[in-house]
PDB file of C-alpha atoms in Angstrom:
ATOM      1  CA  MET H 550      14.100 -40.560  26.729  1.00 58.00           C
ATOM      2  CA  LEU H 551      17.096 -37.373  26.636  1.00 60.00           C
ATOM      3  CA  SER H 552      15.400 -37.136  22.797  1.00 69.00           C
ATOM      4  CA  LEU H 553      11.849 -37.217  23.835  1.00 66.00           C
ATOM      5  CA  LEU H 554      13.163 -34.063  26.656  1.00 64.00           C
ATOM      6  CA  ALA H 555      15.213 -32.745  23.882  1.00 63.00           C
ATOM      7  CA  ALA H 556      12.202 -32.376  21.624  1.00 63.00           C
ATOM      8  CA  SER H 557       9.638 -31.263  24.073  1.00 64.00           C
ATOM      9  CA  ALA H 558      12.217 -28.503  25.106  1.00 63.00           C
ATOM     10  CA  ALA H 559      12.400 -27.501  21.460  1.00 61.00           C
ATOM     11  CA  PHE H 560       8.717 -27.633  20.729  1.00 62.00           C
ATOM     12  CA  ALA H 561       8.454 -25.156  23.974  1.00 66.00           C
ATOM     13  CA  ALA H 562      10.912 -22.796  22.718  1.00 71.00           C
ATOM     14  CA  VAL H 563       9.170 -21.964  19.420  1.00 79.00           C
ATOM     15  CA  PRO H 564       7.855 -18.513  19.165  1.00 83.00           C
ATOM     16  CA  SER H 565       4.168 -18.176  18.744  1.00 91.00           C
ATOM     17  CA  ARG H 566       2.222 -16.854  15.589  1.00 88.00           C
ATOM     18  CA  VAL H 567       1.485 -13.058  17.135  1.00 90.00           C
ATOM     19  CA  GLU H 568       5.133 -13.242  18.435  1.00 93.00           C
ATOM     20  CA  VAL H 569       6.718 -13.880  15.178  1.00 91.00           C
ATOM     21  CA  ASP H 570       3.989 -11.493  13.408  1.00 90.00           C
ATOM     22  CA  ALA H 571       4.420  -8.713  16.308  1.00 93.00           C
ATOM     23  CA  ASN H 572       8.689  -8.606  15.841  1.00 91.00           C
ATOM     24  CA  ALA H 573       8.217  -9.125  11.784  1.00 93.00           C
ATOM     25  CA  ARG H 574       5.629  -5.868  11.393  1.00 93.00           C
ATOM     26  CA  ALA H 575       7.781  -4.094  14.251  1.00 94.00           C
ATOM     27  CA  GLU H 576       9.656  -1.233  13.195  1.00 95.00           C
ATOM     28  CA  GLY H 577      10.289   2.170  14.182  1.00 96.00           C
ATOM     29  CA  ASN H 578      12.891   4.328  16.393  1.00 96.00           C
ATOM     30  CA  ARG H 579      10.964   2.613  19.594  1.00 97.00           C
ATOM     31  CA  LYS H 580      10.513  -0.887  18.364  1.00 97.00           C
ATOM     32  CA  ALA H 581       9.564  -2.732  21.557  1.00 96.00           C
ATOM     33  CA  ALA H 582       7.125  -0.879  22.279  1.00 97.00           C
ATOM     34  CA  ALA H 583       6.160  -1.363  18.550  1.00 97.00           C
ATOM     35  CA  VAL H 584       6.656  -5.188  19.120  1.00 97.00           C
ATOM     36  CA  ALA H 585       4.182  -4.596  22.359  1.00 97.00           C
ATOM     37  CA  LEU H 586       1.593  -2.602  20.502  1.00 97.00           C
ATOM     38  CA  GLY H 587       1.569  -5.569  17.777  1.00 97.00           C
ATOM     39  CA  ARG H 588       1.723  -8.428  20.604  1.00 97.00           C
ATOM     40  CA  VAL H 589      -2.117  -6.801  21.570  1.00 97.00           C
ATOM     41  CA  LEU H 590      -3.255  -5.932  18.161  1.00 97.00           C
ATOM     42  CA  LEU H 591      -2.026  -8.961  16.555  1.00 96.00           C
ATOM     43  CA  VAL H 592      -3.752 -11.707  19.039  1.00 95.00           C
ATOM     44  CA  ARG H 593      -6.597 -11.743  16.347  1.00 92.00           C
ATOM     45  CA  THR H 594      -7.214 -11.386  13.037  1.00 92.00           C
ATOM     46  CA  TRP H 595      -8.355  -8.112  11.817  1.00 94.00           C
ATOM     47  CA  PRO H 596     -10.538  -8.476   7.775  1.00 94.00           C
ATOM     48  CA  ALA H 597      -8.058  -5.899   6.729  1.00 95.00           C
ATOM     49  CA  GLN H 598      -4.484  -7.229   7.324  1.00 94.00           C
ATOM     50  CA  VAL H 599      -2.367  -5.370   9.782  1.00 97.00           C
ATOM     51  CA  LEU H 600       1.026  -5.470   7.783  1.00 97.00           C
ATOM     52  CA  LYS H 601       3.399  -2.910   9.578  1.00 97.00           C
ATOM     53  CA  VAL H 602       2.964  -1.484  12.992  1.00 98.00           C
ATOM     54  CA  ARG H 603       5.009   1.143  13.653  1.00 97.00           C
ATOM     55  CA  ILE H 604       6.132   3.279  16.830  1.00 97.00           C
ATOM     56  CA  ASP H 605       8.477   6.552  16.980  1.00 97.00           C
ATOM     57  CA  GLY H 606       9.038   9.218  19.305  1.00 96.00           C
ATOM     58  CA  VAL H 607      11.153  12.017  20.553  1.00 95.00           C
ATOM     59  CA  SER H 608      11.370  12.428  24.422  1.00 93.00           C
ATOM     60  CA  SER H 609       8.045  11.907  25.797  1.00 90.00           C
ATOM     61  CA  HIS H 610       5.677  11.996  22.463  1.00 94.00           C
ATOM     62  CA  ALA H 611       5.086   9.415  21.144  1.00 96.00           C
ATOM     63  CA  VAL H 612       3.065   8.430  17.478  1.00 97.00           C
ATOM     64  CA  ALA H 613       1.962   5.341  16.543  1.00 97.00           C
ATOM     65  CA  GLY H 614       1.453   4.606  12.810  1.00 97.00           C
ATOM     66  CA  LEU H 615      -1.157   1.345  11.528  1.00 98.00           C
ATOM     67  CA  VAL H 616      -0.447  -0.045   8.019  1.00 98.00           C
ATOM     68  CA  LEU H 617      -3.376  -2.083   6.314  1.00 97.00           C
ATOM     69  CA  SER H 618      -3.948  -4.093   3.618  1.00 96.00           C
ATOM     70  CA  GLY H 619      -6.470  -2.500   1.419  1.00 95.00           C
ATOM     71  CA  VAL H 620      -6.566  -6.056  -0.413  1.00 94.00           C
ATOM     72  CA  LYS H 621      -7.390  -9.746   0.510  1.00 91.00           C
ATOM     73  CA  PHE H 622      -8.992  -9.284   3.146  1.00 92.00           C
ATOM     74  CA  HIS H 623      -9.871 -11.856   5.172  1.00 90.00           C
ATOM     75  CA  ALA H 624     -13.499 -11.336   5.799  1.00 90.00           C
ATOM     76  CA  ARG H 625     -16.354  -9.473   3.917  1.00 88.00           C
ATOM     77  CA  LEU H 626     -15.704  -5.481   4.301  1.00 90.00           C
ATOM     78  CA  ASP H 627     -17.820  -2.776   3.292  1.00 93.00           C
ATOM     79  CA  GLU H 628     -17.197   0.778   4.191  1.00 93.00           C
ATOM     80  CA  ASP H 629     -19.135   0.915   7.689  1.00 92.00           C
ATOM     81  CA  ALA H 630     -17.620  -2.640   8.367  1.00 94.00           C
ATOM     82  CA  PHE H 631     -13.881  -1.182   7.536  1.00 95.00           C
ATOM     83  CA  LEU H 632     -14.777   2.216   9.647  1.00 94.00           C
ATOM     84  CA  ALA H 633     -15.717  -0.417  13.171  1.00 94.00           C
ATOM     85  CA  GLU H 634     -12.117  -2.024  12.278  1.00 95.00           C
ATOM     86  CA  VAL H 635      -9.955   1.311  11.999  1.00 96.00           C
ATOM     87  CA  ALA H 636     -11.610   2.364  15.454  1.00 94.00           C
ATOM     88  CA  ALA H 637     -11.338  -0.802  17.129  1.00 95.00           C
ATOM     89  CA  LEU H 638      -7.474  -0.729  16.034  1.00 96.00           C
ATOM     90  CA  VAL H 639      -6.647   2.941  16.931  1.00 95.00           C
ATOM     91  CA  GLU H 640      -8.937   2.386  21.008  1.00 94.00           C
ATOM     92  CA  ARG H 641      -7.323  -0.564  21.524  1.00 95.00           C
ATOM     93  CA  THR H 642      -3.726   0.999  20.208  1.00 96.00           C
ATOM     94  CA  PHE H 643      -4.635   4.243  22.519  1.00 95.00           C
ATOM     95  CA  ALA H 644      -5.744   1.407  25.582  1.00 95.00           C
ATOM     96  CA  SER H 645      -2.395  -0.465  25.153  1.00 95.00           C
ATOM     97  CA  SER H 646       0.351   2.370  24.435  1.00 95.00           C
ATOM     98  CA  ALA H 647       1.383   5.473  25.111  1.00 93.00           C
ATOM     99  CA  VAL H 648       1.300   7.088  22.506  1.00 96.00           C
ATOM    100  CA  GLU H 649      -0.715  10.892  21.979  1.00 95.00           C
ATOM    101  CA  GLU H 650      -1.165  10.052  17.762  1.00 95.00           C
ATOM    102  CA  VAL H 651      -2.019   7.294  16.025  1.00 96.00           C
ATOM    103  CA  ASP H 652      -1.561   7.733  12.235  1.00 96.00           C
ATOM    104  CA  LEU H 653      -3.233   5.044  10.035  1.00 97.00           C
ATOM    105  CA  TRP H 654      -3.443   4.025   6.513  1.00 95.00           C
ATOM    106  CA  ALA H 655      -4.848   1.095   3.941  1.00 97.00           C
ATOM    107  CA  THR H 656      -2.984   0.791   1.352  1.00 96.00           C
ATOM    108  CA  VAL H 657      -2.657  -1.266  -2.328  1.00 96.00           C
ATOM    109  CA  PRO H 658      -0.091  -3.069  -4.071  1.00 93.00           C
ATOM    110  CA  ILE H 659       0.350  -1.432  -7.730  1.00 91.00           C
ATOM    111  CA  ALA H 660       2.139  -3.092 -10.819  1.00 89.00           C
ATOM    112  CA  VAL H 661       5.561  -2.491 -11.804  1.00 86.00           C
ATOM    113  CA  GLY H 662       6.631  -3.285 -15.237  1.00 87.00           C
ATOM    114  CA  LYS H 663       9.295  -5.712 -15.530  1.00 89.00           C
ATOM    115  CA  GLY H 664      12.992  -4.205 -14.520  1.00 86.00           C
ATOM    116  CA  THR H 665      11.505  -1.194 -12.761  1.00 86.00           C
ATOM    117  CA  VAL H 666      13.480  -0.064 -10.384  1.00 86.00           C
ATOM    118  CA  VAL H 667      11.717   0.006  -7.412  1.00 84.00           C
ATOM    119  CA  ALA H 668      14.910   0.309  -4.438  1.00 85.00           C
ATOM    120  CA  GLY H 669      16.480   3.808  -3.861  1.00 86.00           C
ATOM    121  CA  ASP H 670      16.828   7.010  -4.754  1.00 88.00           C
ATOM    122  CA  PHE H 671      15.034   6.421  -8.319  1.00 84.00           C
ATOM    123  CA  ALA H 672      12.422   3.936  -6.876  1.00 86.00           C
ATOM    124  CA  ALA H 673       8.903   3.332  -8.705  1.00 86.00           C
ATOM    125  CA  PRO H 674       6.278   3.111  -6.059  1.00 89.00           C
ATOM    126  CA  THR H 675       4.783  -0.148  -5.282  1.00 87.00           C
ATOM    127  CA  THR H 676       2.205   0.999  -2.752  1.00 92.00           C
ATOM    128  CA  ARG H 677      -0.720   3.435  -3.356  1.00 94.00           C
ATOM    129  CA  THR H 678      -2.516   4.847   0.342  1.00 96.00           C
ATOM    130  CA  VAL H 679      -6.089   4.808  -0.292  1.00 96.00           C
ATOM    131  CA  PHE H 680      -6.995   5.774   3.564  1.00 96.00           C
ATOM    132  CA  THR H 681      -5.363   7.326   5.703  1.00 96.00           C
ATOM    133  CA  VAL H 682      -6.669   9.299   8.678  1.00 96.00           C
ATOM    134  CA  THR H 683      -4.531  10.753  12.125  1.00 94.00           C
ATOM    135  CA  LEU H 684      -6.050  10.661  15.383  1.00 93.00           C
ATOM    136  CA  ARG H 685      -5.060  12.771  18.646  1.00 92.00           C
ATOM    137  CA  ARG H 686      -5.330  10.812  22.184  1.00 89.00           C
ATOM    138  CA  PRO H 687      -8.451  13.334  23.125  1.00 85.00           C
ATOM    139  CA  ASP H 688     -10.071  13.266  19.871  1.00 79.00           C
ATOM    140  CA  ALA H 689      -9.971   8.904  19.950  1.00 76.00           C
ATOM    141  CA  GLU H 690     -12.323   9.619  23.300  1.00 73.00           C
ATOM    142  CA  ARG H 691     -15.697  10.488  21.295  1.00 77.00           C
ATOM    143  CA  ASP H 692     -18.142   8.246  19.220  1.00 83.00           C
ATOM    144  CA  LEU H 693     -14.986   7.312  16.923  1.00 88.00           C
ATOM    145  CA  VAL H 694     -16.843   5.531  14.233  1.00 89.00           C
ATOM    146  CA  ALA H 695     -19.266   8.233  13.873  1.00 88.00           C
ATOM    147  CA  GLN H 696     -16.144  10.896  13.569  1.00 87.00           C
ATOM    148  CA  LEU H 697     -14.784   8.816  10.828  1.00 90.00           C
ATOM    149  CA  ARG H 698     -18.002   8.656   9.100  1.00 89.00           C
ATOM    150  CA  ARG H 699     -17.954  12.591   8.677  1.00 88.00           C
ATOM    151  CA  GLY H 700     -14.713  12.274   7.418  1.00 85.00           C
ATOM    152  CA  LYS H 701     -12.928  14.618   9.396  1.00 80.00           C
ATOM    153  CA  GLY H 702      -8.765  14.540   9.139  1.00 85.00           C
ATOM    154  CA  VAL H 703     -10.026  11.096   6.345  1.00 93.00           C
ATOM    155  CA  TYR H 704      -8.809  10.470   3.085  1.00 95.00           C
ATOM    156  CA  TRP H 705     -10.654   8.263   0.923  1.00 95.00           C
ATOM    157  CA  ALA H 706      -9.477   7.199  -2.756  1.00 94.00           C
ATOM    158  CA  ALA H 707     -13.180   7.614  -4.301  1.00 93.00           C
ATOM    159  CA  ASP H 708     -12.330   4.444  -6.243  1.00 94.00           C
ATOM    160  CA  TRP H 709     -11.152   1.698  -3.386  1.00 95.00           C
ATOM    161  CA  ARG H 710     -14.011   3.413  -1.582  1.00 93.00           C
ATOM    162  CA  ARG H 711     -16.522   2.002  -4.186  1.00 92.00           C
ATOM    163  CA  SER H 712     -14.455  -1.291  -5.155  1.00 88.00           C
ATOM    164  CA  LEU H 713     -14.806  -1.994  -0.872  1.00 87.00           C
ATOM    165  CA  ASP H 714     -18.658  -1.444  -1.367  1.00 71.00           C
ATOM    166  CA  ARG H 715     -19.088  -3.415  -4.260  1.00 69.00           C
ATOM    167  CA  SER H 716     -16.548  -6.608  -2.824  1.00 62.00           C
ATOM    168  CA  ALA H 717     -18.419  -6.947   0.503  1.00 58.00           C
ATOM    169  CA  LYS H 718     -22.006  -7.014  -1.704  1.00 59.00           C
ATOM    170  CA  THR H 719     -20.448 -10.027  -4.143  1.00 56.00           C
ATOM    171  CA  ALA H 720     -18.243 -11.588  -1.670  1.00 52.00           C
ATOM    172  CA  PRO H 721     -19.232 -15.007  -1.090  1.00 52.00           C
ATOM    173  CA  ARG H 722     -20.029 -15.556   2.788  1.00 51.00           C
ATOM    174  CA  GLY H 723     -18.165 -17.757   4.211  1.00 49.00           C
ATOM    175  CA  PRO H 724     -18.185 -19.974   8.168  1.00 49.00           C
ATOM    176  CA  GLY H 725     -18.566 -17.875  10.641  1.00 47.00           C
ATOM    177  CA  SER H 726     -19.168 -14.105   8.245  1.00 44.00           C
TER     178      SER H 726
END
């Protein structure tokens, strides 16, 4: 009986996937706030995986940084769907944290040769930024998808943008797509 109670207590102590992911992906000088934001954002699975949730601040000014994977999507994503996801992530970040600005970018891996130094002062990059946007809180109060579509303050790597549209058109439809 005692071992059954011990096993039950041990199982109850196992953190949820959301808790593990929020802690593993949080960074910044306000890590506790990043973990809290991660709990909100990572409760659902986003088509473009959220790799990092970072909050940095000085005094009362705080900025959130969200890094998305630009490859291996969990669902079909074309340009419109990607922009809708970005807007939802930014809106949810502002709604659930006291940050004044959200910087969001998507990255893709870069192949490096065997023996290439990938850490330290002479490191070769291992990722490339393919999308980025910075939004301050007042900017996100308007139609964010339309604002992103207009492209003001938005950077797209042209080759990635084209591949995003092509991959969505050729991706097989799975359950729930």
